[in-house]
Amino acid sequence: SGYEQYGGDEGLPSSLGRAAAAAAVTSDRNPRILLMGTRRSGKSSIFKVVFHKMSPHETLFLDSTTKIVKNDVANSSFVHFQIWDFPGHVDVDDPSFDAQGIFSGAGAVIFVIDAQDDYTEALAKLQKMIAKADRINPRIYFEVFIHKVDGLSDDHKIDYQRDVHQRVTDELSDHEGLQDAQVGFYLSSIYDHSIYENMSKVVQKLIPQLPTLENLLDILISNCRMEKAFLFDVVSKIYIATDSSPVDVQSYELCSDMIDVVIDISCIYGMKEEGE
């Protein structure tokens, strides 16, 4: 269709690129995450920073997305899904938009709202998208990323999230059949760890083995007298699972920073793969 364009694996480690290529044959059967929102809300920046390891400052030079860009993420047996990045001008009611084909195969929709801009238009677009998608696929998860909050005070962030949550909830409760829509709300920024933590929570909902992984991590910390355990995807720094105790943000940030240290040291002193 006129909306479609495939994304490449530029900027990724060669081992990840090979994994993505090997998974291409079965990619249509993988869970699908849709990145949607208004123009310049930061959708592509989120994907580039988390999965392509782009510096947050480099995202300032990204061009606006003009077509649907499909990306395979195949870092491991657990992190194996597709992310579809949609341009901001996409209208779910447009006859050329294949809503049935797109939403029926989706596991989650991440809708990005720019916290530094007026969000009236974004909320109207979000509500219209939820109404359309939920009718097609009631099992889909809707994740609202209130993005670019790095420039806001803590009080302003909380007020913003509360207002968005209240307005979306009130609107959905007025529509028959949408009261049970699964909607989550997150504050996010590419300039801190929040975007990785939020993406972790979204990906976890698409992992059927999550309860088993959590149980195994509970056994691990019990037998080894650990305070906390995370199962990380090293490439993206999202955590696939953690034990049943509450997540402490500082602990997650410490583990995430340690991964960066290990990767940096291994790049200097590690063994190269054969053929490189």
PDB file of C-alpha atoms in Angstrom:
ATOM      1  CA  SER A   1       0.000   0.000   0.000  1.00  0.00           C
ATOM      2  CA  GLY A   2       0.993   3.660  -0.134  1.00  0.00           C
ATOM      3  CA  TYR A   3       1.621   3.629   3.622  1.00  0.00           C
ATOM      4  CA  GLU A   4       4.223   0.863   3.681  1.00  0.00           C
ATOM      5  CA  GLN A   5       8.011   0.926   3.887  1.00  0.00           C
ATOM      6  CA  TYR A   6      10.411  -1.544   5.485  1.00  0.00           C
ATOM      7  CA  GLY A   7      13.013  -0.347   7.974  1.00  0.00           C
ATOM      8  CA  GLY A   8      16.579  -1.654   7.952  1.00  0.00           C
ATOM      9  CA  ASP A   9      19.005  -2.668  10.669  1.00  0.00           C
ATOM     10  CA  GLU A  10      21.567   0.083  10.251  1.00  0.00           C
ATOM     11  CA  GLY A  11      23.414   0.957  13.433  1.00  0.00           C
ATOM     12  CA  LEU A  12      22.821  -2.437  15.036  1.00  0.00           C
ATOM     13  CA  PRO A  13      25.496  -4.937  16.076  1.00  0.00           C
ATOM     14  CA  SER A  14      26.182  -7.466  13.317  1.00  0.00           C
ATOM     15  CA  SER A  15      24.935 -10.357  15.459  1.00  0.00           C
ATOM     16  CA  LEU A  16      21.593  -8.590  15.916  1.00  0.00           C
ATOM     17  CA  GLY A  17      21.384  -7.840  12.205  1.00  0.00           C
ATOM     18  CA  ARG A  18      21.853 -11.529  11.395  1.00  0.00           C
ATOM     19  CA  ALA A  19      19.232 -12.494  13.966  1.00  0.00           C
ATOM     20  CA  ALA A  20      16.740 -10.068  12.433  1.00  0.00           C
ATOM     21  CA  ALA A  21      17.438 -11.409   8.943  1.00  0.00           C
ATOM     22  CA  ALA A  22      16.975 -15.005  10.099  1.00  0.00           C
ATOM     23  CA  ALA A  23      13.679 -14.077  11.728  1.00  0.00           C
ATOM     24  CA  ALA A  24      12.267 -12.277   8.694  1.00  0.00           C
ATOM     25  CA  VAL A  25      10.562 -15.412   7.369  1.00  0.00           C
ATOM     26  CA  THR A  26       8.442 -15.800  10.500  1.00  0.00           C
ATOM     27  CA  SER A  27       8.105 -12.094  11.353  1.00  0.00           C
ATOM     28  CA  ASP A  28       4.406 -11.929  10.500  1.00  0.00           C
ATOM     29  CA  ARG A  29       3.711 -14.420  13.299  1.00  0.00           C
ATOM     30  CA  ASN A  30       5.589 -12.348  15.881  1.00  0.00           C
ATOM     31  CA  PRO A  31       3.817  -9.994  18.299  1.00  0.00           C
ATOM     32  CA  ARG A  32       3.322  -6.551  16.804  1.00  0.00           C
ATOM     33  CA  ILE A  33       3.683  -3.187  18.549  1.00  0.00           C
ATOM     34  CA  LEU A  34       2.262  -0.131  16.779  1.00  0.00           C
ATOM     35  CA  LEU A  35       3.808   3.313  17.415  1.00  0.00           C
ATOM     36  CA  MET A  36       1.188   5.998  16.793  1.00  0.00           C
ATOM     37  CA  GLY A  37       0.605   9.638  17.707  1.00  0.00           C
ATOM     38  CA  THR A  38       0.544  13.141  16.288  1.00  0.00           C
ATOM     39  CA  ARG A  39       3.266  14.730  14.146  1.00  0.00           C
ATOM     40  CA  ARG A  40       6.608  15.406  15.870  1.00  0.00           C
ATOM     41  CA  SER A  41       5.458  13.761  19.103  1.00  0.00           C
ATOM     42  CA  GLY A  42       8.653  11.685  19.291  1.00  0.00           C
ATOM     43  CA  LYS A  43       7.558   8.253  18.031  1.00  0.00           C
ATOM     44  CA  SER A  44      10.563   7.558  15.801  1.00  0.00           C
ATOM     45  CA  SER A  45      12.953   8.983  18.402  1.00  0.00           C
ATOM     46  CA  ILE A  46      11.715   6.440  20.946  1.00  0.00           C
ATOM     47  CA  PHE A  47      12.354   3.535  18.604  1.00  0.00           C
ATOM     48  CA  LYS A  48      15.764   4.801  17.477  1.00  0.00           C
ATOM     49  CA  VAL A  49      17.004   5.420  21.031  1.00  0.00           C
ATOM     50  CA  VAL A  50      15.772   2.148  22.548  1.00  0.00           C
ATOM     51  CA  PHE A  51      16.388  -0.321  19.720  1.00  0.00           C
ATOM     52  CA  HIS A  52      18.975   1.337  17.457  1.00  0.00           C
ATOM     53  CA  LYS A  53      21.100   2.839  20.258  1.00  0.00           C
ATOM     54  CA  MET A  54      20.904   6.333  18.784  1.00  0.00           C
ATOM     55  CA  SER A  55      21.986   9.170  21.055  1.00  0.00           C
ATOM     56  CA  PRO A  56      18.984  11.223  22.235  1.00  0.00           C
ATOM     57  CA  HIS A  57      20.635  14.384  20.894  1.00  0.00           C
ATOM     58  CA  GLU A  58      20.953  12.846  17.423  1.00  0.00           C
ATOM     59  CA  THR A  59      17.168  12.389  17.213  1.00  0.00           C
ATOM     60  CA  LEU A  60      16.843  16.154  16.766  1.00  0.00           C
ATOM     61  CA  PHE A  61      17.954  15.633  13.165  1.00  0.00           C
ATOM     62  CA  LEU A  62      15.509  12.840  12.307  1.00  0.00           C
ATOM     63  CA  ASP A  63      13.156  13.526   9.408  1.00  0.00           C
ATOM     64  CA  SER A  64       9.425  13.231   9.971  1.00  0.00           C
ATOM     65  CA  THR A  65       8.019   9.777   9.241  1.00  0.00           C
ATOM     66  CA  THR A  66       6.010   9.830   5.996  1.00  0.00           C
ATOM     67  CA  LYS A  67       5.179   6.124   5.624  1.00  0.00           C
ATOM     68  CA  ILE A  68       4.599   3.147   7.887  1.00  0.00           C
ATOM     69  CA  VAL A  69       8.047   1.808   8.736  1.00  0.00           C
ATOM     70  CA  LYS A  70       8.164  -1.835   9.853  1.00  0.00           C
ATOM     71  CA  ASN A  71      11.067  -2.980  12.014  1.00  0.00           C
ATOM     72  CA  ASP A  72      11.865  -6.504  13.194  1.00  0.00           C
ATOM     73  CA  VAL A  73      13.312  -6.688  16.698  1.00  0.00           C
ATOM     74  CA  ALA A  74      14.950 -10.081  17.170  1.00  0.00           C
ATOM     75  CA  ASN A  75      17.478  -9.774  19.972  1.00  0.00           C
ATOM     76  CA  SER A  76      16.728 -13.086  21.695  1.00  0.00           C
ATOM     77  CA  SER A  77      14.141 -15.848  21.977  1.00  0.00           C
ATOM     78  CA  PHE A  78      12.058 -13.625  24.292  1.00  0.00           C
ATOM     79  CA  VAL A  79      12.604 -10.262  22.581  1.00  0.00           C
ATOM     80  CA  HIS A  80      11.151 -11.190  19.227  1.00  0.00           C
ATOM     81  CA  PHE A  81       8.510  -8.863  17.789  1.00  0.00           C
ATOM     82  CA  GLN A  82       7.753  -6.214  15.177  1.00  0.00           C
ATOM     83  CA  ILE A  83       7.424  -2.470  15.714  1.00  0.00           C
ATOM     84  CA  TRP A  84       5.452  -0.484  13.152  1.00  0.00           C
ATOM     85  CA  ASP A  85       6.169   3.264  13.205  1.00  0.00           C
ATOM     86  CA  PHE A  86       3.224   5.266  11.838  1.00  0.00           C
ATOM     87  CA  PRO A  87       3.381   8.817  10.457  1.00  0.00           C
ATOM     88  CA  GLY A  88       1.479  11.417  12.426  1.00  0.00           C
ATOM     89  CA  HIS A  89      -0.930  12.215   9.598  1.00  0.00           C
ATOM     90  CA  VAL A  90      -2.404   8.687   9.489  1.00  0.00           C
ATOM     91  CA  ASP A  91      -6.184   8.699   9.934  1.00  0.00           C
ATOM     92  CA  VAL A  92      -7.687   5.384  11.074  1.00  0.00           C
ATOM     93  CA  ASP A  93     -10.954   6.307   9.312  1.00  0.00           C
ATOM     94  CA  ASP A  94      -9.202   6.829   5.951  1.00  0.00           C
ATOM     95  CA  PRO A  95     -10.459   4.238   3.418  1.00  0.00           C
ATOM     96  CA  SER A  96      -6.844   3.478   2.418  1.00  0.00           C
ATOM     97  CA  PHE A  97      -5.961   2.575   6.022  1.00  0.00           C
ATOM     98  CA  ASP A  98      -6.318  -1.203   6.452  1.00  0.00           C
ATOM     99  CA  ALA A  99      -7.592  -1.092  10.022  1.00  0.00           C
ATOM    100  CA  GLN A 100      -8.671  -4.738  10.019  1.00  0.00           C
ATOM    101  CA  GLY A 101      -5.309  -6.021   8.831  1.00  0.00           C
ATOM    102  CA  ILE A 102      -3.270  -3.698  11.055  1.00  0.00           C
ATOM    103  CA  PHE A 103      -5.117  -3.947  14.382  1.00  0.00           C
ATOM    104  CA  SER A 104      -6.111  -7.624  14.175  1.00  0.00           C
ATOM    105  CA  GLY A 105      -2.458  -8.691  14.324  1.00  0.00           C
ATOM    106  CA  ALA A 106      -1.341  -6.135  16.924  1.00  0.00           C
ATOM    107  CA  GLY A 107      -0.484  -6.987  20.511  1.00  0.00           C
ATOM    108  CA  ALA A 108      -0.111  -3.400  21.701  1.00  0.00           C
ATOM    109  CA  VAL A 109      -0.449   0.184  20.513  1.00  0.00           C
ATOM    110  CA  ILE A 110       1.884   2.800  21.969  1.00  0.00           C
ATOM    111  CA  PHE A 111       0.264   6.206  21.479  1.00  0.00           C
ATOM    112  CA  VAL A 112       2.724   9.065  22.015  1.00  0.00           C
ATOM    113  CA  ILE A 113       1.517  12.448  23.286  1.00  0.00           C
ATOM    114  CA  ASP A 114       3.850  15.460  23.263  1.00  0.00           C
ATOM    115  CA  ALA A 115       3.720  16.895  26.799  1.00  0.00           C
ATOM    116  CA  GLN A 116       5.224  20.164  25.562  1.00  0.00           C
ATOM    117  CA  ASP A 117       2.373  20.833  23.144  1.00  0.00           C
ATOM    118  CA  ASP A 118      -1.398  21.208  23.335  1.00  0.00           C
ATOM    119  CA  TYR A 119      -2.839  17.709  23.542  1.00  0.00           C
ATOM    120  CA  THR A 120      -6.470  18.329  22.586  1.00  0.00           C
ATOM    121  CA  GLU A 121      -5.927  17.023  19.049  1.00  0.00           C
ATOM    122  CA  ALA A 122      -3.849  14.093  20.326  1.00  0.00           C
ATOM    123  CA  LEU A 123      -6.573  12.959  22.760  1.00  0.00           C
ATOM    124  CA  ALA A 124      -9.234  13.134  20.050  1.00  0.00           C
ATOM    125  CA  LYS A 125      -7.026  11.033  17.772  1.00  0.00           C
ATOM    126  CA  LEU A 126      -6.288   8.581  20.599  1.00  0.00           C
ATOM    127  CA  GLN A 127      -9.950   8.072  21.446  1.00  0.00           C
ATOM    128  CA  LYS A 128     -10.872   7.536  17.801  1.00  0.00           C
ATOM    129  CA  MET A 129      -8.055   4.998  17.417  1.00  0.00           C
ATOM    130  CA  ILE A 130      -9.058   3.066  20.560  1.00  0.00           C
ATOM    131  CA  ALA A 131     -12.687   2.901  19.407  1.00  0.00           C
ATOM    132  CA  LYS A 132     -11.652   1.524  16.012  1.00  0.00           C
ATOM    133  CA  ALA A 133      -8.965  -0.893  17.261  1.00  0.00           C
ATOM    134  CA  ASP A 134     -10.910  -2.286  20.219  1.00  0.00           C
ATOM    135  CA  ARG A 135     -13.814  -3.296  17.987  1.00  0.00           C
ATOM    136  CA  ILE A 136     -11.412  -5.228  15.758  1.00  0.00           C
ATOM    137  CA  ASN A 137      -9.174  -6.695  18.496  1.00  0.00           C
ATOM    138  CA  PRO A 138     -10.470  -6.518  22.119  1.00  0.00           C
ATOM    139  CA  ARG A 139      -7.265  -8.184  23.391  1.00  0.00           C
ATOM    140  CA  ILE A 140      -5.032  -5.311  22.287  1.00  0.00           C
ATOM    141  CA  TYR A 141      -3.167  -3.249  24.906  1.00  0.00           C
ATOM    142  CA  PHE A 142      -3.252   0.555  24.590  1.00  0.00           C
ATOM    143  CA  GLU A 143      -0.218   2.248  26.136  1.00  0.00           C
ATOM    144  CA  VAL A 144      -0.232   6.061  26.317  1.00  0.00           C
ATOM    145  CA  PHE A 145       3.264   7.565  26.545  1.00  0.00           C
ATOM    146  CA  ILE A 146       3.080  11.146  27.825  1.00  0.00           C
ATOM    147  CA  HIS A 147       6.379  12.051  26.225  1.00  0.00           C
ATOM    148  CA  LYS A 148       9.026  14.815  26.453  1.00  0.00           C
ATOM    149  CA  VAL A 149       8.368  15.385  30.165  1.00  0.00           C
ATOM    150  CA  ASP A 150      12.069  16.072  30.867  1.00  0.00           C
ATOM    151  CA  GLY A 151      11.403  19.807  30.771  1.00  0.00           C
ATOM    152  CA  LEU A 152       8.506  19.709  33.253  1.00  0.00           C
ATOM    153  CA  SER A 153       8.512  19.947  37.042  1.00  0.00           C
ATOM    154  CA  ASP A 154       7.504  16.874  39.073  1.00  0.00           C
ATOM    155  CA  ASP A 155       4.207  18.491  40.090  1.00  0.00           C
ATOM    156  CA  HIS A 156       3.439  19.412  36.486  1.00  0.00           C
ATOM    157  CA  LYS A 157       4.177  15.847  35.348  1.00  0.00           C
ATOM    158  CA  ILE A 158       1.753  14.380  37.895  1.00  0.00           C
ATOM    159  CA  ASP A 159      -0.971  16.895  37.024  1.00  0.00           C
ATOM    160  CA  TYR A 160      -0.479  16.232  33.311  1.00  0.00           C
ATOM    161  CA  GLN A 161      -0.739  12.467  33.733  1.00  0.00           C
ATOM    162  CA  ARG A 162      -3.798  12.772  35.987  1.00  0.00           C
ATOM    163  CA  ASP A 163      -5.567  15.068  33.513  1.00  0.00           C
ATOM    164  CA  VAL A 164      -4.845  12.852  30.492  1.00  0.00           C
ATOM    165  CA  HIS A 165      -5.893   9.729  32.423  1.00  0.00           C
ATOM    166  CA  GLN A 166      -9.141  11.343  33.588  1.00  0.00           C
ATOM    167  CA  ARG A 167     -10.113  12.731  30.194  1.00  0.00           C
ATOM    168  CA  VAL A 168      -9.437   9.475  28.346  1.00  0.00           C
ATOM    169  CA  THR A 169     -11.218   7.383  30.984  1.00  0.00           C
ATOM    170  CA  ASP A 170     -14.271   9.666  30.973  1.00  0.00           C
ATOM    171  CA  GLU A 171     -14.461   9.589  27.184  1.00  0.00           C
ATOM    172  CA  LEU A 172     -14.198   5.795  27.002  1.00  0.00           C
ATOM    173  CA  SER A 173     -16.805   5.293  29.730  1.00  0.00           C
ATOM    174  CA  ASP A 174     -19.286   7.252  27.600  1.00  0.00           C
ATOM    175  CA  HIS A 175     -18.902   4.782  24.714  1.00  0.00           C
ATOM    176  CA  GLU A 176     -20.631   1.433  24.950  1.00  0.00           C
ATOM    177  CA  GLY A 177     -18.196  -1.470  24.734  1.00  0.00           C
ATOM    178  CA  LEU A 178     -15.073   0.584  25.463  1.00  0.00           C
ATOM    179  CA  GLN A 179     -15.260   0.515  29.261  1.00  0.00           C
ATOM    180  CA  ASP A 180     -13.108  -2.625  29.323  1.00  0.00           C
ATOM    181  CA  ALA A 181     -10.409  -1.336  26.966  1.00  0.00           C
ATOM    182  CA  GLN A 182      -6.946  -2.016  28.435  1.00  0.00           C
ATOM    183  CA  VAL A 183      -5.298   1.416  28.659  1.00  0.00           C
ATOM    184  CA  GLY A 184      -2.061   2.270  30.520  1.00  0.00           C
ATOM    185  CA  PHE A 185      -0.478   5.698  31.078  1.00  0.00           C
ATOM    186  CA  TYR A 186       3.259   6.438  31.387  1.00  0.00           C
ATOM    187  CA  LEU A 187       5.482   9.502  31.728  1.00  0.00           C
ATOM    188  CA  SER A 188       8.453   9.191  29.381  1.00  0.00           C
ATOM    189  CA  SER A 189      11.579  10.900  28.091  1.00  0.00           C
ATOM    190  CA  ILE A 190      14.449   9.718  25.896  1.00  0.00           C
ATOM    191  CA  TYR A 191      16.865  11.670  28.111  1.00  0.00           C
ATOM    192  CA  ASP A 192      16.520   9.360  31.130  1.00  0.00           C
ATOM    193  CA  HIS A 193      15.740   5.722  31.948  1.00  0.00           C
ATOM    194  CA  SER A 194      11.953   6.195  31.898  1.00  0.00           C
ATOM    195  CA  ILE A 195      11.617   5.280  28.218  1.00  0.00           C
ATOM    196  CA  TYR A 196      13.411   1.958  28.777  1.00  0.00           C
ATOM    197  CA  GLU A 197      11.321   1.128  31.838  1.00  0.00           C
ATOM    198  CA  ASN A 198       8.073   1.984  30.036  1.00  0.00           C
ATOM    199  CA  MET A 199       9.029  -0.044  26.975  1.00  0.00           C
ATOM    200  CA  SER A 200       9.928  -2.940  29.279  1.00  0.00           C
ATOM    201  CA  LYS A 201       6.423  -2.954  30.744  1.00  0.00           C
ATOM    202  CA  VAL A 202       4.865  -2.958  27.267  1.00  0.00           C
ATOM    203  CA  VAL A 203       7.049  -5.799  25.964  1.00  0.00           C
ATOM    204  CA  GLN A 204       6.412  -7.888  29.075  1.00  0.00           C
ATOM    205  CA  LYS A 205       2.683  -7.956  28.308  1.00  0.00           C
ATOM    206  CA  LEU A 206       3.484  -9.703  25.013  1.00  0.00           C
ATOM    207  CA  ILE A 207       5.647 -12.451  26.580  1.00  0.00           C
ATOM    208  CA  PRO A 208       3.506 -15.526  27.360  1.00  0.00           C
ATOM    209  CA  GLN A 209       6.261 -17.016  29.551  1.00  0.00           C
ATOM    210  CA  LEU A 210       6.260 -13.997  31.907  1.00  0.00           C
ATOM    211  CA  PRO A 211       4.659 -15.728  34.955  1.00  0.00           C
ATOM    212  CA  THR A 212       7.178 -18.584  34.706  1.00  0.00           C
ATOM    213  CA  LEU A 213      10.104 -16.167  34.397  1.00  0.00           C
ATOM    214  CA  GLU A 214       8.928 -14.183  37.411  1.00  0.00           C
ATOM    215  CA  ASN A 215       8.599 -17.380  39.454  1.00  0.00           C
ATOM    216  CA  LEU A 216      12.123 -18.473  38.513  1.00  0.00           C
ATOM    217  CA  LEU A 217      13.519 -15.075  39.523  1.00  0.00           C
ATOM    218  CA  ASP A 218      11.668 -15.315  42.852  1.00  0.00           C
ATOM    219  CA  ILE A 219      13.366 -18.663  43.458  1.00  0.00           C
ATOM    220  CA  LEU A 220      16.721 -17.153  42.469  1.00  0.00           C
ATOM    221  CA  ILE A 221      16.611 -14.236  44.920  1.00  0.00           C
ATOM    222  CA  SER A 222      15.252 -16.475  47.677  1.00  0.00           C
ATOM    223  CA  ASN A 223      18.013 -19.058  47.350  1.00  0.00           C
ATOM    224  CA  CYS A 224      20.840 -16.584  46.673  1.00  0.00           C
ATOM    225  CA  ARG A 225      19.743 -13.913  49.173  1.00  0.00           C
ATOM    226  CA  MET A 226      19.526 -11.209  46.531  1.00  0.00           C
ATOM    227  CA  GLU A 227      17.538  -8.006  46.963  1.00  0.00           C
ATOM    228  CA  LYS A 228      16.303  -7.776  43.386  1.00  0.00           C
ATOM    229  CA  ALA A 229      16.694  -9.591  40.057  1.00  0.00           C
ATOM    230  CA  PHE A 230      16.103  -8.407  36.488  1.00  0.00           C
ATOM    231  CA  LEU A 231      16.240 -10.438  33.292  1.00  0.00           C
ATOM    232  CA  PHE A 232      17.629  -7.966  30.752  1.00  0.00           C
ATOM    233  CA  ASP A 233      17.791  -7.823  26.996  1.00  0.00           C
ATOM    234  CA  VAL A 234      21.336  -6.491  26.770  1.00  0.00           C
ATOM    235  CA  VAL A 235      20.983  -4.901  23.313  1.00  0.00           C
ATOM    236  CA  SER A 236      18.016  -2.665  24.154  1.00  0.00           C
ATOM    237  CA  LYS A 237      18.411  -2.472  27.970  1.00  0.00           C
ATOM    238  CA  ILE A 238      14.740  -3.298  28.499  1.00  0.00           C
ATOM    239  CA  TYR A 239      14.032  -5.882  31.176  1.00  0.00           C
ATOM    240  CA  ILE A 240      12.014  -8.882  30.076  1.00  0.00           C
ATOM    241  CA  ALA A 241      11.048  -9.923  33.601  1.00  0.00           C
ATOM    242  CA  THR A 242      11.764  -9.215  37.250  1.00  0.00           C
ATOM    243  CA  ASP A 243      10.838 -10.880  40.526  1.00  0.00           C
ATOM    244  CA  SER A 244       7.520 -10.212  42.252  1.00  0.00           C
ATOM    245  CA  SER A 245       8.842  -7.497  44.604  1.00  0.00           C
ATOM    246  CA  PRO A 246       8.136  -3.865  43.555  1.00  0.00           C
ATOM    247  CA  VAL A 247      10.536  -2.345  41.038  1.00  0.00           C
ATOM    248  CA  ASP A 248      12.805   0.284  42.534  1.00  0.00           C
ATOM    249  CA  VAL A 249      13.711   2.816  39.838  1.00  0.00           C
ATOM    250  CA  GLN A 250      17.183   3.369  41.278  1.00  0.00           C
ATOM    251  CA  SER A 251      17.949  -0.359  41.185  1.00  0.00           C
ATOM    252  CA  TYR A 252      16.855  -0.567  37.563  1.00  0.00           C
ATOM    253  CA  GLU A 253      18.948   2.466  36.625  1.00  0.00           C
ATOM    254  CA  LEU A 254      21.998   0.995  38.372  1.00  0.00           C
ATOM    255  CA  CYS A 255      21.636  -2.328  36.532  1.00  0.00           C
ATOM    256  CA  SER A 256      21.089  -0.522  33.231  1.00  0.00           C
ATOM    257  CA  ASP A 257      24.217   1.583  33.726  1.00  0.00           C
ATOM    258  CA  MET A 258      26.214  -1.542  34.603  1.00  0.00           C
ATOM    259  CA  ILE A 259      25.197  -3.081  31.280  1.00  0.00           C
ATOM    260  CA  ASP A 260      26.641  -0.036  29.513  1.00  0.00           C
ATOM    261  CA  VAL A 261      29.896  -0.447  31.445  1.00  0.00           C
ATOM    262  CA  VAL A 262      30.170  -4.149  30.589  1.00  0.00           C
ATOM    263  CA  ILE A 263      29.464  -3.490  26.895  1.00  0.00           C
ATOM    264  CA  ASP A 264      32.017  -0.681  26.752  1.00  0.00           C
ATOM    265  CA  ILE A 265      34.693  -2.837  28.393  1.00  0.00           C
ATOM    266  CA  SER A 266      33.891  -5.843  26.187  1.00  0.00           C
ATOM    267  CA  CYS A 267      34.240  -3.654  23.078  1.00  0.00           C
ATOM    268  CA  ILE A 268      37.785  -2.840  24.176  1.00  0.00           C
ATOM    269  CA  TYR A 269      38.961  -6.140  25.629  1.00  0.00           C
ATOM    270  CA  GLY A 270      36.450  -8.707  24.314  1.00  0.00           C
ATOM    271  CA  MET A 271      37.049 -11.336  21.659  1.00  0.00           C
ATOM    272  CA  LYS A 272      35.855 -10.555  18.120  1.00  0.00           C
ATOM    273  CA  GLU A 273      33.428 -12.899  16.424  1.00  0.00           C
ATOM    274  CA  GLU A 274      34.730 -15.150  13.650  1.00  0.00           C
ATOM    275  CA  GLY A 275      34.792 -13.432  10.288  1.00  0.00           C
ATOM    276  CA  GLU A 276      34.971  -9.912  11.764  1.00  0.00           C
TER     277      GLU A 276
END
